[in-house]
Amino acid sequence: MKESPEKAVRTRYRGLMEERLTENQASPGIRSRDRILEPQK
């Protein structure tokens, strides 16, 4: 059975999100670095 394009995108997106989550857990420094890169208000 062929996956619908929408479902394929959703699956890939979830995979990316999970990748980022594990990345953040592995190196918590990413979060603070992102905060530093954000424009200061």
mmCIF file of N, CA and C in Angstrom:
data_model
loop_
_atom_site.group_PDB
_atom_site.id
_atom_site.type_symbol
_atom_site.label_atom_id
_atom_site.label_comp_id
_atom_site.label_asym_id
_atom_site.label_seq_id
_atom_site.Cartn_x
_atom_site.Cartn_y
_atom_site.Cartn_z
ATOM 1 N N MET A 1 0.846 -1.205 0.000
ATOM 2 C CA MET A 1 0.000 0.000 0.000
ATOM 3 C C MET A 1 0.882 1.257 0.000
ATOM 4 N N LYS A 2 0.582 2.155 -0.932
ATOM 5 C CA LYS A 2 1.420 3.353 -1.075
ATOM 6 C C LYS A 2 1.027 4.419 -0.055
ATOM 7 N N GLU A 3 2.044 5.022 0.540
ATOM 8 C CA GLU A 3 1.780 6.102 1.502
ATOM 9 C C GLU A 3 1.338 7.353 0.759
ATOM 10 N N SER A 4 0.384 8.062 1.339
ATOM 11 C CA SER A 4 -0.019 9.336 0.753
ATOM 12 C C SER A 4 1.106 10.341 0.995
ATOM 13 N N PRO A 5 1.293 11.281 0.072
ATOM 14 C CA PRO A 5 2.379 12.270 0.226
ATOM 15 C C PRO A 5 2.302 12.979 1.570
ATOM 16 N N GLU A 6 1.090 13.312 2.002
ATOM 17 C CA GLU A 6 0.916 14.032 3.265
ATOM 18 C C GLU A 6 1.458 13.205 4.433
ATOM 19 N N LYS A 7 1.138 11.915 4.425
ATOM 20 C CA LYS A 7 1.586 11.044 5.518
ATOM 21 C C LYS A 7 3.103 10.880 5.471
ATOM 22 N N ALA A 8 3.648 10.790 4.275
ATOM 23 C CA ALA A 8 5.099 10.641 4.145
ATOM 24 C C ALA A 8 5.803 11.869 4.713
ATOM 25 N N VAL A 9 5.269 13.045 4.393
ATOM 26 C CA VAL A 9 5.864 14.289 4.891
ATOM 27 C C VAL A 9 5.778 14.329 6.410
ATOM 28 N N ARG A 10 4.613 13.928 6.930
ATOM 29 C CA ARG A 10 4.419 13.964 8.379
ATOM 30 C C ARG A 10 5.399 13.023 9.074
ATOM 31 N N THR A 11 5.611 11.848 8.479
ATOM 32 C CA THR A 11 6.530 10.873 9.068
ATOM 33 C C THR A 11 7.953 11.420 9.059
ATOM 34 N N ARG A 12 8.340 12.034 7.919
ATOM 35 C CA ARG A 12 9.685 12.576 7.802
ATOM 36 C C ARG A 12 9.869 13.730 8.788
ATOM 37 N N TYR A 13 8.841 14.550 8.913
ATOM 38 C CA TYR A 13 8.904 15.692 9.818
ATOM 39 C C TYR A 13 9.079 15.217 11.264
ATOM 40 N N ARG A 14 8.296 14.182 11.631
ATOM 41 C CA ARG A 14 8.398 13.661 12.992
ATOM 42 C C ARG A 14 9.813 13.118 13.231
ATOM 43 N N GLY A 15 10.374 12.473 12.218
ATOM 44 C CA GLY A 15 11.729 11.952 12.330
ATOM 45 C C GLY A 15 12.729 13.068 12.580
ATOM 46 N N LEU A 16 12.547 14.188 11.868
ATOM 47 C CA LEU A 16 13.447 15.323 12.055
ATOM 48 C C LEU A 16 13.315 15.889 13.460
ATOM 49 N N MET A 17 12.082 16.001 13.940
ATOM 50 C CA MET A 17 11.849 16.540 15.273
ATOM 51 C C MET A 17 12.512 15.652 16.325
ATOM 52 N N GLU A 18 12.345 14.331 16.165
ATOM 53 C CA GLU A 18 12.950 13.397 17.119
ATOM 54 C C GLU A 18 14.468 13.508 17.075
ATOM 55 N N GLU A 19 15.009 13.710 15.867
ATOM 56 C CA GLU A 19 16.457 13.874 15.710
ATOM 57 C C GLU A 19 16.928 15.089 16.500
ATOM 58 N N ARG A 20 16.192 16.192 16.351
ATOM 59 C CA ARG A 20 16.567 17.426 17.038
ATOM 60 C C ARG A 20 16.475 17.251 18.544
ATOM 61 N N LEU A 21 15.434 16.529 18.988
ATOM 62 C CA LEU A 21 15.256 16.308 20.431
ATOM 63 C C LEU A 21 16.449 15.552 21.002
ATOM 64 N N THR A 22 16.845 14.474 20.325
ATOM 65 C CA THR A 22 17.963 13.675 20.837
ATOM 66 C C THR A 22 19.255 14.488 20.750
ATOM 67 N N GLU A 23 19.346 15.335 19.723
ATOM 68 C CA GLU A 23 20.520 16.188 19.560
ATOM 69 C C GLU A 23 20.622 17.140 20.749
ATOM 70 N N ASN A 24 19.472 17.734 21.111
ATOM 71 C CA ASN A 24 19.452 18.674 22.233
ATOM 72 C C ASN A 24 19.809 17.974 23.534
ATOM 73 N N GLN A 25 19.348 16.729 23.691
ATOM 74 C CA GLN A 25 19.657 15.980 24.910
ATOM 75 C C GLN A 25 21.146 15.655 24.957
ATOM 76 N N ALA A 26 21.703 15.354 23.790
ATOM 77 C CA ALA A 26 23.115 14.983 23.728
ATOM 78 C C ALA A 26 24.003 16.193 24.005
ATOM 79 N N SER A 27 23.622 17.360 23.461
ATOM 80 C CA SER A 27 24.415 18.572 23.681
ATOM 81 C C SER A 27 23.493 19.740 24.035
ATOM 82 N N PRO A 28 23.246 19.941 25.311
ATOM 83 C CA PRO A 28 22.350 21.009 25.756
ATOM 84 C C PRO A 28 22.861 22.399 25.403
ATOM 85 N N GLY A 29 24.125 22.498 25.016
ATOM 86 C CA GLY A 29 24.690 23.787 24.647
ATOM 87 C C GLY A 29 24.008 24.410 23.442
ATOM 88 N N ILE A 30 23.413 23.580 22.587
ATOM 89 C CA ILE A 30 22.748 24.076 21.380
ATOM 90 C C ILE A 30 21.659 25.077 21.756
ATOM 91 N N ARG A 31 20.893 24.756 22.791
ATOM 92 C CA ARG A 31 19.785 25.621 23.191
ATOM 93 C C ARG A 31 20.267 27.019 23.557
ATOM 94 N N SER A 32 21.283 27.082 24.405
ATOM 95 C CA SER A 32 21.771 28.391 24.838
ATOM 96 C C SER A 32 22.420 29.137 23.668
ATOM 97 N N ARG A 33 23.056 28.370 22.762
ATOM 98 C CA ARG A 33 23.673 29.013 21.602
ATOM 99 C C ARG A 33 22.596 29.637 20.723
ATOM 100 N N ASP A 34 21.475 28.907 20.542
ATOM 101 C CA ASP A 34 20.371 29.443 19.755
ATOM 102 C C ASP A 34 19.850 30.722 20.397
ATOM 103 N N ARG A 35 19.759 30.717 21.705
ATOM 104 C CA ARG A 35 19.257 31.889 22.420
ATOM 105 C C ARG A 35 20.166 33.087 22.203
ATOM 106 N N ILE A 36 21.490 32.832 22.198
ATOM 107 C CA ILE A 36 22.465 33.911 21.993
ATOM 108 C C ILE A 36 22.323 34.475 20.573
ATOM 109 N N LEU A 37 22.052 33.585 19.607
ATOM 110 C CA LEU A 37 21.953 34.018 18.216
ATOM 111 C C LEU A 37 20.676 34.811 17.949
ATOM 112 N N GLU A 38 19.648 34.620 18.803
ATOM 113 C CA GLU A 38 18.406 35.370 18.615
ATOM 114 C C GLU A 38 18.679 36.851 18.833
ATOM 115 N N PRO A 39 18.041 37.714 18.020
ATOM 116 C CA PRO A 39 18.223 39.162 18.212
ATOM 117 C C PRO A 39 17.717 39.590 19.588
ATOM 118 N N GLN A 40 18.498 40.380 20.279
ATOM 119 C CA GLN A 40 18.102 40.843 21.613
ATOM 120 C C GLN A 40 17.039 41.929 21.477
ATOM 121 N N LYS A 41 16.001 41.828 22.304
ATOM 122 C CA LYS A 41 14.919 42.821 22.221
ATOM 123 C C LYS A 41 15.063 43.806 23.368
#
